[in-house]
GROMACS .gro file of C-alpha atoms in nm:
model
  509
    1MET     CA    1  17.585   7.731   4.266
    2ASP     CA    2  17.329   7.827   4.008
    3VAL     CA    3  17.483   7.941   3.679
    4VAL     CA    4  17.277   8.260   3.670
    5GLN     CA    5  17.364   8.344   4.029
    6GLN     CA    6  17.732   8.284   3.963
    7HIS     CA    7  17.720   8.503   3.654
    8ASP     CA    8  17.545   8.782   3.846
    9ASP     CA    9  17.800   8.763   4.128
   10LEU     CA   10  18.090   8.788   3.886
   11LEU     CA   11  17.923   9.075   3.705
   12ALA     CA   12  17.872   9.257   4.035
   13GLN     CA   13  18.239   9.205   4.123
   14ARG     CA   14  18.344   9.342   3.787
   15ARG     CA   15  18.140   9.654   3.849
   16ASN     CA   16  18.225   9.707   4.217
   17HIS     CA   17  18.556   9.537   4.303
   18SER     CA   18  18.842   9.787   4.289
   19ALA     CA   19  19.097   9.528   4.171
   20TRP     CA   20  18.880   9.420   3.879
   21LYS     CA   21  18.811   9.782   3.782
   22LEU     CA   22  19.184   9.847   3.789
   23LEU     CA   23  19.261   9.556   3.558
   24VAL     CA   24  19.007   9.673   3.296
   25ALA     CA   25  19.093  10.044   3.325
   26ASP     CA   26  19.235  10.220   3.018
   27ASN     CA   27  19.538  10.347   3.211
   28ALA     CA   28  19.592  10.023   3.406
   29PRO     CA   29  19.957   9.994   3.291
   30LEU     CA   30  20.029  10.340   3.430
   31VAL     CA   31  19.850  10.281   3.761
   32ILE     CA   32  19.989   9.934   3.831
   33GLY     CA   33  20.339  10.012   3.706
   34PHE     CA   34  20.372  10.337   3.901
   35LEU     CA   35  20.217  10.215   4.228
   36ASP     CA   36  20.419   9.893   4.217
   37ARG     CA   37  20.744  10.082   4.161
   38VAL     CA   38  20.675  10.347   4.429
   39PHE     CA   39  20.486  10.152   4.698
   40LEU     CA   40  20.479   9.774   4.655
   41THR     CA   41  20.832   9.682   4.552
   42PRO     CA   42  21.011   9.904   4.811
   43ASN     CA   43  20.734   9.826   5.068
   44VAL     CA   44  20.652  10.193   5.130
   45ARG     CA   45  20.329  10.212   5.328
   46GLN     CA   46  20.243  10.579   5.267
   47LEU     CA   47  20.380  10.896   5.104
   48PRO     CA   48  20.299  11.269   5.135
   49GLY     CA   49  20.099  11.418   4.850
   50PRO     CA   50  20.370  11.656   4.719
   51GLU     CA   51  20.632  11.379   4.715
   52LEU     CA   52  20.400  11.137   4.537
   53THR     CA   53  20.303  11.405   4.282
   54GLU     CA   54  20.667  11.471   4.203
   55ALA     CA   55  20.735  11.098   4.165
   56LEU     CA   56  20.441  11.064   3.925
   57GLU     CA   57  20.565  11.359   3.717
   58ASP     CA   58  20.904  11.188   3.687
   59HIS     CA   59  20.730  10.864   3.589
   60LEU     CA   60  20.518  11.037   3.322
   61HIS     CA   61  20.803  11.234   3.165
   62PRO     CA   62  20.962  10.947   2.964
   63LEU     CA   63  20.618  10.813   2.871
   64ARG     CA   64  20.516  11.149   2.727
   65GLY     CA   65  20.852  11.174   2.551
   66ALA     CA   66  20.779  10.853   2.366
   67ASP     CA   67  20.420  10.956   2.286
   68THR     CA   68  20.326  11.324   2.318
   69ALA     CA   69  19.954  11.239   2.328
   70ALA     CA   70  19.990  10.990   2.613
   71TYR     CA   71  19.851  11.082   2.955
   72PRO     CA   72  19.762  11.448   2.898
   73LYS     CA   73  19.632  11.523   3.249
   74ALA     CA   74  19.840  11.663   3.534
   75ALA     CA   75  19.980  11.436   3.802
   76GLU     CA   76  19.747  11.584   4.066
   77ALA     CA   77  19.446  11.499   3.849
   78TYR     CA   78  19.555  11.136   3.814
   79LEU     CA   79  19.607  11.101   4.189
   80ALA     CA   80  19.263  11.250   4.252
   81ASP     CA   81  19.107  10.997   4.013
   82TRP     CA   82  19.288  10.704   4.171
   83ALA     CA   83  19.185  10.814   4.522
   84ASP     CA   84  18.822  10.863   4.420
   85ALA     CA   85  18.583  10.636   4.608
   86ARG     CA   86  18.450  10.503   4.278
   87ASN     CA   87  18.795  10.358   4.202
   88GLY     CA   88  18.947  10.292   4.544
   89TRP     CA   89  19.306  10.239   4.434
   90LEU     CA   90  19.459  10.496   4.669
   91ARG     CA   91  19.361  10.598   5.019
   92ARG     CA   92  19.390  10.971   5.084
   93PHE     CA   93  19.414  11.074   5.450
   94TYR     CA   94  19.572  11.322   5.691
   95PRO     CA   95  19.798  11.166   5.958
   96THR     CA   96  19.771  11.290   6.313
   97GLY     CA   97  19.956  11.619   6.357
   98SER     CA   98  19.993  11.689   5.984
   99ASP     CA   99  19.794  11.912   5.748
  100VAL     CA  100  19.948  11.754   5.436
  101ALA     CA  101  19.747  11.489   5.255
  102HIS     CA  102  19.911  11.145   5.241
  103TYR     CA  103  19.841  10.855   5.005
  104ALA     CA  104  19.860  10.479   5.055
  105PRO     CA  105  19.771  10.197   4.810
  106THR     CA  106  19.477   9.973   4.891
  107SER     CA  107  19.474   9.594   4.894
  108ALA     CA  108  19.308   9.605   4.550
  109VAL     CA  109  19.636   9.732   4.406
  110GLU     CA  110  19.822   9.442   4.570
  111THR     CA  111  19.574   9.194   4.420
  112ALA     CA  112  19.593   9.344   4.071
  113ALA     CA  113  19.974   9.369   4.079
  114ALA     CA  114  20.008   9.008   4.197
  115PHE     CA  115  19.781   8.894   3.914
  116VAL     CA  116  19.984   9.088   3.658
  117ARG     CA  117  20.309   8.943   3.792
  118SER     CA  118  20.164   8.593   3.764
  119LEU     CA  119  20.092   8.647   3.392
  120GLY     CA  120  20.461   8.646   3.306
  121ARG     CA  121  20.632   8.328   3.189
  122ARG     CA  122  20.821   8.157   3.472
  123GLU     CA  123  21.109   7.934   3.370
  124PHE     CA  124  21.141   7.774   3.711
  125LEU     CA  125  20.844   7.648   3.916
  126GLY     CA  126  20.907   7.491   4.255
  127THR     CA  127  20.657   7.208   4.232
  128ALA     CA  128  20.837   6.972   4.471
  129SER     CA  129  20.869   7.231   4.748
  130ARG     CA  130  20.505   7.326   4.713
  131LEU     CA  131  20.402   6.960   4.745
  132LEU     CA  132  20.614   6.920   5.059
  133THR     CA  133  20.465   7.237   5.202
  134VAL     CA  134  20.114   7.107   5.140
  135ARG     CA  135  20.203   6.774   5.302
  136ASP     CA  136  20.346   6.944   5.611
  137LEU     CA  137  20.038   7.162   5.642
  138LEU     CA  138  19.807   6.861   5.619
  139ARG     CA  139  20.008   6.685   5.888
  140GLN     CA  140  19.974   6.986   6.116
  141ILE     CA  141  19.601   7.002   6.050
  142THR     CA  142  19.533   6.636   6.121
  143ALA     CA  143  19.752   6.624   6.429
  144GLY     CA  144  19.625   6.954   6.570
  145ALA     CA  145  19.257   6.888   6.501
  146ALA     CA  146  19.256   6.543   6.663
  147THR     CA  147  19.089   6.523   7.003
  148ASP     CA  148  19.216   6.170   7.076
  149PRO     CA  149  19.560   6.182   7.241
  150GLU     CA  150  19.657   5.853   7.075
  151VAL     CA  151  19.615   6.007   6.730
  152ARG     CA  152  19.837   6.300   6.816
  153LEU     CA  153  20.098   6.074   6.975
  154GLY     CA  154  20.098   5.854   6.666
  155ALA     CA  155  20.166   6.158   6.442
  156LEU     CA  156  20.457   6.263   6.661
  157GLU     CA  157  20.597   5.910   6.663
  158ARG     CA  158  20.591   5.902   6.280
  159GLN     CA  159  20.778   6.233   6.274
  160ARG     CA  160  21.032   6.093   6.521
  161ALA     CA  161  21.080   5.783   6.307
  162GLU     CA  162  21.143   5.999   5.999
  163ILE     CA  163  21.391   6.212   6.192
  164ASP     CA  164  21.572   5.902   6.322
  165ALA     CA  165  21.594   5.768   5.966
  166GLN     CA  166  21.739   6.098   5.845
  167ILE     CA  167  21.993   6.097   6.128
  168GLU     CA  168  22.101   5.741   6.042
  169ALA     CA  169  22.129   5.829   5.672
  170ILE     CA  170  22.348   6.126   5.750
  171ARG     CA  171  22.574   5.916   5.976
  172SER     CA  172  22.612   5.647   5.711
  173GLY     CA  173  22.679   5.901   5.434
  174ALA     CA  174  22.372   5.803   5.231
  175ASP     CA  175  22.211   6.150   5.279
  176THR     CA  176  22.432   6.424   5.138
  177GLY     CA  177  22.173   6.703   5.172
  178LEU     CA  178  21.975   6.904   4.920
  179ASP     CA  179  22.117   6.973   4.579
  180ASP     CA  180  22.139   7.327   4.440
  181THR     CA  181  21.808   7.296   4.253
  182ALA     CA  182  21.620   7.191   4.564
  183ILE     CA  183  21.780   7.475   4.763
  184ARG     CA  184  21.688   7.741   4.507
  185GLU     CA  185  21.340   7.595   4.476
  186ARG     CA  186  21.274   7.616   4.850
  187TYR     CA  187  21.429   7.963   4.868
  188ALA     CA  188  21.201   8.088   4.590
  189GLN     CA  189  20.907   7.939   4.781
  190ALA     CA  190  21.016   8.127   5.096
  191VAL     CA  191  21.049   8.457   4.908
  192THR     CA  192  20.711   8.414   4.743
  193THR     CA  193  20.547   8.334   5.075
  194ALA     CA  194  20.711   8.637   5.239
  195ARG     CA  195  20.587   8.866   4.961
  196GLU     CA  196  20.239   8.725   4.989
  197LEU     CA  197  20.255   8.786   5.362
  198LEU     CA  198  20.330   9.155   5.300
  199ALA     CA  199  20.032   9.178   5.067
  200ASP     CA  200  19.818   8.999   5.325
  201LEU     CA  201  19.921   9.248   5.593
  202ARG     CA  202  19.800   9.536   5.377
  203GLU     CA  203  19.465   9.363   5.341
  204VAL     CA  204  19.456   9.285   5.715
  205GLU     CA  205  19.516   9.653   5.784
  206GLU     CA  206  19.233   9.743   5.551
  207ASN     CA  207  19.002   9.492   5.721
  208PHE     CA  208  19.073   9.643   6.061
  209ARG     CA  209  19.017   9.989   5.916
  210ALA     CA  210  18.680   9.872   5.784
  211LEU     CA  211  18.591   9.750   6.133
  212ASP     CA  212  18.701  10.087   6.270
  213ARG     CA  213  18.479  10.267   6.019
  214ASP     CA  214  18.188  10.045   6.114
  215VAL     CA  215  18.226  10.137   6.481
  216ARG     CA  216  18.250  10.507   6.392
  217ARG     CA  217  17.947  10.478   6.167
  218ARG     CA  218  17.740  10.333   6.448
  219ALA     CA  219  17.872  10.596   6.691
  220THR     CA  220  17.791  10.874   6.444
  221THR     CA  221  17.432  10.766   6.389
  222TRP     CA  222  17.374  10.659   6.751
  223ASP     CA  223  17.096  10.852   6.925
  224GLY     CA  224  17.018  10.616   7.212
  225PRO     CA  225  17.145  10.594   7.571
  226ARG     CA  226  17.516  10.595   7.626
  227GLY     CA  227  17.511  10.265   7.813
  228GLU     CA  228  17.362  10.079   7.521
  229PHE     CA  229  17.618  10.233   7.289
  230LEU     CA  230  17.907  10.117   7.511
  231LYS     CA  231  17.754   9.770   7.529
  232THR     CA  232  17.741   9.761   7.150
  233VAL     CA  233  18.099   9.884   7.117
  234PHE     CA  234  18.235   9.634   7.367
  235GLY     CA  235  18.043   9.358   7.190
  236THR     CA  236  18.201   9.465   6.860
  237THR     CA  237  18.547   9.467   7.017
  238ALA     CA  238  18.495   9.116   7.151
  239GLU     CA  239  18.378   9.000   6.811
  240ILE     CA  240  18.689   9.147   6.649
  241GLY     CA  241  18.918   8.969   6.891
  242ALA     CA  242  18.728   8.640   6.863
  243SER     CA  243  18.712   8.643   6.482
  244ASP     CA  244  18.951   8.439   6.268
  245GLN     CA  245  19.115   8.761   6.155
  246GLY     CA  246  19.167   8.877   6.511
  247ARG     CA  247  19.305   8.546   6.637
  248SER     CA  248  19.541   8.504   6.344
  249TRP     CA  249  19.669   8.859   6.384
  250ARG     CA  250  19.724   8.813   6.758
  251ALA     CA  251  19.925   8.495   6.698
  252PHE     CA  252  20.127   8.667   6.425
  253TRP     CA  253  20.203   8.964   6.648
  254GLU     CA  254  20.311   8.735   6.934
  255HIS     CA  255  20.558   8.564   6.700
  256MET     CA  256  20.690   8.902   6.587
  257LEU     CA  257  20.747   9.012   6.948
  258SER     CA  258  20.886   8.680   7.075
  259ALA     CA  259  21.255   8.712   7.153
  260ALA     CA  260  21.315   8.339   7.105
  261GLN     CA  261  21.144   8.344   6.764
  262GLN     CA  262  21.347   8.644   6.653
  263ASP     CA  263  21.676   8.489   6.769
  264GLU     CA  264  21.601   8.170   6.578
  265LEU     CA  265  21.500   8.371   6.270
  266ALA     CA  266  21.825   8.569   6.286
  267GLU     CA  267  22.029   8.247   6.304
  268LEU     CA  268  21.842   8.096   6.008
  269LEU     CA  269  21.884   8.407   5.792
  270ALA     CA  270  22.256   8.420   5.872
  271ALA     CA  271  22.293   8.055   5.770
  272VAL     CA  272  22.097   8.113   5.447
  273ARG     CA  273  22.331   8.396   5.344
  274SER     CA  274  22.627   8.156   5.368
  275VAL     CA  275  22.476   7.889   5.139
  276PRO     CA  276  22.684   7.875   4.816
  277ALA     CA  277  22.382   7.794   4.597
  278LEU     CA  278  22.217   8.124   4.706
  279THR     CA  279  22.513   8.353   4.645
  280GLY     CA  280  22.383   8.701   4.565
  281ALA     CA  281  22.022   8.614   4.649
  282GLY     CA  282  22.032   8.544   5.020
  283GLU     CA  283  21.974   8.908   5.116
  284GLN     CA  284  21.630   8.918   4.954
  285VAL     CA  285  21.448   8.709   5.211
  286THR     CA  286  21.644   8.882   5.489
  287GLN     CA  287  21.515   9.221   5.379
  288LEU     CA  288  21.161   9.089   5.351
  289LEU     CA  289  21.147   8.921   5.691
  290ARG     CA  290  21.369   9.150   5.899
  291GLU     CA  291  21.281   9.492   5.764
  292GLU     CA  292  20.977   9.512   5.541
  293LEU     CA  293  20.768   9.272   5.745
  294PHE     CA  294  20.826   9.478   6.060
  295VAL     CA  295  20.725   9.800   5.880
  296ALA     CA  296  20.404   9.640   5.753
  297ALA     CA  297  20.323   9.485   6.089
  298GLU     CA  298  20.379   9.817   6.267
  299ALA     CA  299  20.143   9.997   6.027
  300THR     CA  300  19.876   9.735   6.089
  301GLN     CA  301  19.925   9.762   6.464
  302ARG     CA  302  19.881  10.140   6.443
  303THR     CA  303  19.544  10.084   6.278
  304VAL     CA  304  19.440   9.858   6.565
  305ALA     CA  305  19.561  10.122   6.812
  306SER     CA  306  19.356  10.383   6.628
  307LEU     CA  307  19.043  10.178   6.690
  308SER     CA  308  19.126  10.160   7.060
  309ALA     CA  309  19.188  10.534   7.078
  310GLN     CA  310  18.853  10.597   6.911
  311LEU     CA  311  18.678  10.388   7.174
  312ARG     CA  312  18.860  10.567   7.456
  313ARG     CA  313  18.742  10.904   7.326
  314PHE     CA  314  18.382  10.788   7.341
  315LEU     CA  315  18.440  10.655   7.691
  316ASP     CA  316  18.545  10.998   7.813
  317GLU     CA  317  18.252  11.109   8.030
  318ARG     CA  318  18.344  11.475   8.021
  319SER     CA  319  18.383  11.480   7.644
  320TRP     CA  320  18.051  11.301   7.608
  321SER     CA  321  17.858  11.549   7.825
  322GLU     CA  322  18.017  11.879   7.722
  323GLY     CA  323  18.031  11.806   7.350
  324ARG     CA  324  17.683  11.658   7.316
  325ARG     CA  325  17.554  11.936   7.092
  326ILE     CA  326  17.868  11.929   6.875
  327HIS     CA  327  17.838  11.553   6.842
  328GLU     CA  328  17.475  11.586   6.736
  329VAL     CA  329  17.563  11.834   6.460
  330ILE     CA  330  17.855  11.622   6.340
  331ARG     CA  331  17.648  11.306   6.352
  332GLY     CA  332  17.374  11.471   6.147
  333THR     CA  333  17.624  11.585   5.885
  334LEU     CA  334  17.803  11.251   5.866
  335ALA     CA  335  17.474  11.062   5.858
  336ALA     CA  336  17.370  11.261   5.551
  337ALA     CA  337  17.711  11.197   5.391
  338LEU     CA  338  17.688  10.824   5.461
  339ALA     CA  339  17.334  10.812   5.322
  340ALA     CA  340  17.455  10.972   4.999
  341HIS     CA  341  17.774  10.767   4.977
  342ASP     CA  342  17.626  10.487   4.769
  343GLY     CA  343  17.338  10.677   4.615
  344ASP     CA  344  17.287  10.933   4.344
  345VAL     CA  345  17.440  11.261   4.462
  346ARG     CA  346  17.344  11.470   4.160
  347GLY     CA  347  17.049  11.624   4.343
  348LEU     CA  348  17.242  11.673   4.666
  349GLY     CA  349  17.316  12.035   4.747
  350SER     CA  350  17.258  12.322   4.984
  351ASP     CA  351  17.142  12.682   4.970
  352LEU     CA  352  17.393  12.948   5.064
  353ALA     CA  353  17.274  13.256   5.248
  354GLY     CA  354  17.524  13.471   5.064
  355LEU     CA  355  17.806  13.437   4.816
  356ARG     CA  356  18.035  13.684   4.991
  357ALA     CA  357  18.183  13.649   5.334
  358GLU     CA  358  18.151  13.949   5.565
  359PHE     CA  359  18.462  14.036   5.762
  360ALA     CA  360  18.489  14.279   6.054
  361LEU     CA  361  18.849  14.383   6.106
  362PRO     CA  362  18.956  14.467   6.462
  363LEU     CA  363  19.083  14.813   6.362
  364GLU     CA  364  18.744  14.903   6.216
  365ARG     CA  365  18.590  14.904   6.560
  366PRO     CA  366  18.580  15.247   6.735
  367LEU     CA  367  18.806  15.296   7.032
  368TYR     CA  368  18.657  15.304   7.376
  369THR     CA  369  18.551  15.652   7.488
  370PRO     CA  370  18.491  15.688   7.862
  371ARG     CA  371  18.166  15.860   7.947
  372THR     CA  372  18.186  16.176   8.158
  373GLU     CA  373  17.926  16.218   8.422
  374THR     CA  374  17.723  16.536   8.368
  375ARG     CA  375  17.488  16.678   8.624
  376LEU     CA  376  17.189  16.878   8.507
  377GLU     CA  377  17.079  17.153   8.741
  378SER     CA  378  16.747  17.320   8.678
  379THR     CA  379  16.663  17.657   8.835
  380ALA     CA  380  16.353  17.863   8.821
  381ALA     CA  381  16.334  18.118   8.540
  382GLU     CA  382  16.404  18.474   8.645
  383ASP     CA  383  16.153  18.749   8.605
  384PRO     CA  384  16.239  18.945   8.287
  385GLY     CA  385  16.199  19.264   8.479
  386VAL     CA  386  16.456  19.174   8.739
  387ASP     CA  387  16.824  19.235   8.673
  388PRO     CA  388  17.000  18.887   8.704
  389GLY     CA  389  17.342  19.033   8.762
  390GLY     CA  390  17.365  19.350   8.557
  391ASP     CA  391  17.696  19.525   8.560
  392ASP     CA  392  17.854  19.258   8.779
  393ALA     CA  393  17.797  18.982   8.517
  394LEU     CA  394  17.937  19.200   8.239
  395ALA     CA  395  18.239  19.289   8.453
  396ASP     CA  396  18.306  18.921   8.513
  397LEU     CA  397  18.309  18.861   8.136
  398LEU     CA  398  18.555  19.144   8.082
  399ASP     CA  399  18.777  19.018   8.362
  400ILE     CA  400  18.793  18.676   8.201
  401SER     CA  401  18.896  18.831   7.866
  402HIS     CA  402  19.149  19.070   8.028
  403ILE     CA  403  19.000  19.386   7.878
  404ASP     CA  404  19.150  19.714   8.005
  405LEU     CA  405  18.851  19.949   8.045
  406ASP     CA  406  19.071  20.249   8.123
  407ALA     CA  407  19.244  20.211   7.786
  408LEU     CA  408  18.902  20.196   7.618
  409ARG     CA  409  18.791  20.516   7.796
  410ALA     CA  410  19.110  20.691   7.674
  411ALA     CA  411  19.038  20.576   7.317
  412VAL     CA  412  18.680  20.711   7.343
  413GLY     CA  413  18.804  21.045   7.484
  414SER     CA  414  19.061  21.096   7.209
  415THR     CA  415  18.811  21.010   6.935
  416VAL     CA  416  18.545  21.244   7.082
  417ALA     CA  417  18.797  21.526   7.099
  418ALA     CA  418  18.904  21.463   6.740
  419HIS     CA  419  18.543  21.482   6.619
  420GLY     CA  420  18.453  21.805   6.796
  421GLY     CA  421  18.290  21.668   7.111
  422GLN     CA  422  18.079  21.375   6.982
  423ALA     CA  423  18.161  21.040   6.823
  424THR     CA  424  17.977  20.716   6.756
  425LEU     CA  425  18.101  20.372   6.857
  426GLY     CA  426  18.180  20.296   6.493
  427GLN     CA  427  18.399  20.608   6.471
  428VAL     CA  428  18.584  20.500   6.789
  429VAL     CA  429  18.648  20.150   6.651
  430ARG     CA  430  18.766  20.285   6.316
  431ALA     CA  431  19.011  20.509   6.497
  432HIS     CA  432  19.117  20.235   6.736
  433PRO     CA  433  19.062  19.888   6.570
  434LEU     CA  434  18.955  19.601   6.792
  435THR     CA  435  19.239  19.371   6.896
  436GLU     CA  436  19.046  19.147   7.135
  437GLY     CA  437  18.740  19.093   6.917
  438LEU     CA  438  18.392  19.071   7.058
  439ALA     CA  439  18.507  19.099   7.420
  440GLU     CA  440  18.662  19.440   7.346
  441LEU     CA  441  18.341  19.550   7.172
  442VAL     CA  442  18.144  19.456   7.484
  443GLY     CA  443  18.397  19.658   7.684
  444TYR     CA  444  18.312  19.968   7.477
  445LEU     CA  445  17.944  19.910   7.559
  446GLN     CA  446  18.038  19.893   7.925
  447VAL     CA  447  18.232  20.221   7.892
  448SER     CA  448  17.926  20.386   7.736
  449ASP     CA  449  17.754  20.359   8.077
  450ASP     CA  450  17.976  20.651   8.187
  451GLY     CA  451  17.776  20.898   7.974
  452GLY     CA  452  17.712  20.759   7.630
  453LEU     CA  453  17.369  20.735   7.473
  454VAL     CA  454  17.222  20.424   7.305
  455PHE     CA  455  16.957  20.445   7.032
  456PRO     CA  456  16.802  20.092   7.004
  457ASP     CA  457  16.600  20.168   6.690
  458HIS     CA  458  16.910  20.265   6.494
  459ARG     CA  459  17.182  20.013   6.412
  460GLU     CA  460  17.537  20.023   6.289
  461ARG     CA  461  17.784  19.755   6.188
  462ILE     CA  462  18.117  19.719   6.366
  463GLY     CA  463  18.388  19.519   6.184
  464TRP     CA  464  18.723  19.368   6.291
  465THR     CA  465  18.971  19.097   6.197
  466ASP     CA  466  19.023  18.798   6.431
  467PRO     CA  467  19.367  18.642   6.505
  468ASP     CA  468  19.308  18.382   6.231
  469GLY     CA  469  19.271  18.654   5.966
  470ARG     CA  470  18.895  18.616   5.924
  471ARG     CA  471  18.672  18.921   5.892
  472ARG     CA  472  18.404  18.954   6.162
  473GLN     CA  473  18.103  19.191   6.190
  474ALA     CA  474  17.859  19.273   6.470
  475ASP     CA  475  17.521  19.447   6.437
  476VAL     CA  476  17.485  19.671   6.749
  477PRO     CA  477  17.259  19.961   6.851
  478LEU     CA  478  17.384  20.309   6.770
  479VAL     CA  479  17.604  20.438   7.060
  480LEU     CA  480  17.692  20.810   7.083
  481PHE     CA  481  17.978  20.927   7.309
  482GLY     CA  482  18.016  21.297   7.415
  483ASP     CA  483  17.925  21.555   7.677
  484ALA     CA  484  17.586  21.651   7.526
  485PRO     CA  485  17.448  21.548   7.192
  486ARG     CA  486  17.409  21.817   6.936
  487SER     CA  487  17.141  21.613   6.762
  488PRO     CA  488  16.968  21.305   6.893
  489VAL     CA  489  17.067  21.095   6.592
  490PRO     CA  490  17.282  21.164   6.288
  491SER     CA  491  17.049  21.289   6.017
  492THR     CA  492  16.924  21.041   5.760
  493PRO     CA  493  16.681  21.107   5.476
  494ASP     CA  494  16.426  20.835   5.566
  495ARG     CA  495  16.385  20.889   5.941
  496ALA     CA  496  16.036  21.009   6.023
  497SER     CA  497  16.078  21.039   6.394
  498THR     CA  498  16.347  21.049   6.655
  499PRO     CA  499  16.341  20.761   6.904
  500GLN     CA  500  16.390  20.817   7.273
  501PRO     CA  501  16.751  20.734   7.363
  502ARG     CA  502  16.847  20.493   7.641
  503THR     CA  503  17.161  20.461   7.842
  504ALA     CA  504  17.413  20.197   7.747
  505ALA     CA  505  17.367  20.021   8.081
  506GLN     CA  506  16.994  19.986   8.016
  507GLU     CA  507  17.057  19.853   7.662
  508SER     CA  508  17.307  19.594   7.783
  509ARG     CA  509  17.052  19.457   8.023
   0.00000   0.00000   0.00000
């Protein structure tokens, strides 16, 4: 490789690779130490946001006690920085059925933590066991890659000869087994390989998640026929299964689910725990292979199942047809977000129609008022000279108001007698106040038809108090009760002429 090209590639990795950015970060000791203690060492795949925040606060408390100026930001701010896409040390997501944000470390954290652990001085290095492991792997490669059956049979015959020699040495007492150093060396190699396998599973899970995102990206930006999209998706699925990653994962998962493999593993782990040279350390590999490995494998399998579920949703014909418009809007929004993911987002924004949300509360709406049907009847106008009812209409009004006309006639008679034979309507009302209001006043006008005189050009005011205590007044023509008027109208200084009187019945009409 060209020196310049190699230098540029390494420089690009330093700028873009999350593990490299973590190693050169100012707070790398905090990030690696905390995430290793909370996630990697106990093999915890994910944690809810509130629980992780509380754990980080507990982790920061002794650090701040030793140095008050150390790590001044809040725990939530640190988690937000670590989950930022520019760093990529934590993955922030919402599990299905939960509205609480969860966090999980990325494979970059595993890589950086493994590198930091390798920097420490190791007093014991299993060189012999590593060499034997390499030799066994090379034997498997050469025997498995050979297409000639004779080559493969020759490799098996050499293995059989070695096994026969070991059997003979054991029978003769020349082979007494592995010493304690060789046992501990091989056990350390097994533990290291198991830990590396856990880290590899986290990266495998991330690789499958990247494939899932790629399928979703293409589905989001897809605007062609549905058949071509399905063809593309099925082609991608076949590529995933046929890839080295897919084949290796399928073989690993078959071993995990094989009953015979699990029974043999259980027997081996039980025998390892009884080895005297591994007293107190035999449980470590058991926990790694029997517990933590299953948790990691299950999390990876869930990611693969998520990809399948995503494909099934797009295969739903009804969802495809009914939600076409919704998909178009979502695809447009996500396409813009994906376009701005790796670019400069400083100029990205939107205009808001208003800064205040308008709310219409249900109780602010008026209640329903049923409409009453009203019929409009139009009749021809009556001739003004024709009486449209006369005394009968006035009598009907008095009947409705329950006015006793006989009592009104007695009141008029007593007032006329008290005033020497003549009395006006105002004098009658003052002597006998109105108790029924306007209806009683109309009754007096009706009584005046019996012999009273009405002078339309002269007015007088009649007052009374209604049942609510309010004072009422009516401006009516002058009405004179009596047998025969002594003077047409009570004398006033400004009257120039005497008008011709009319009967009360004529005035009421």
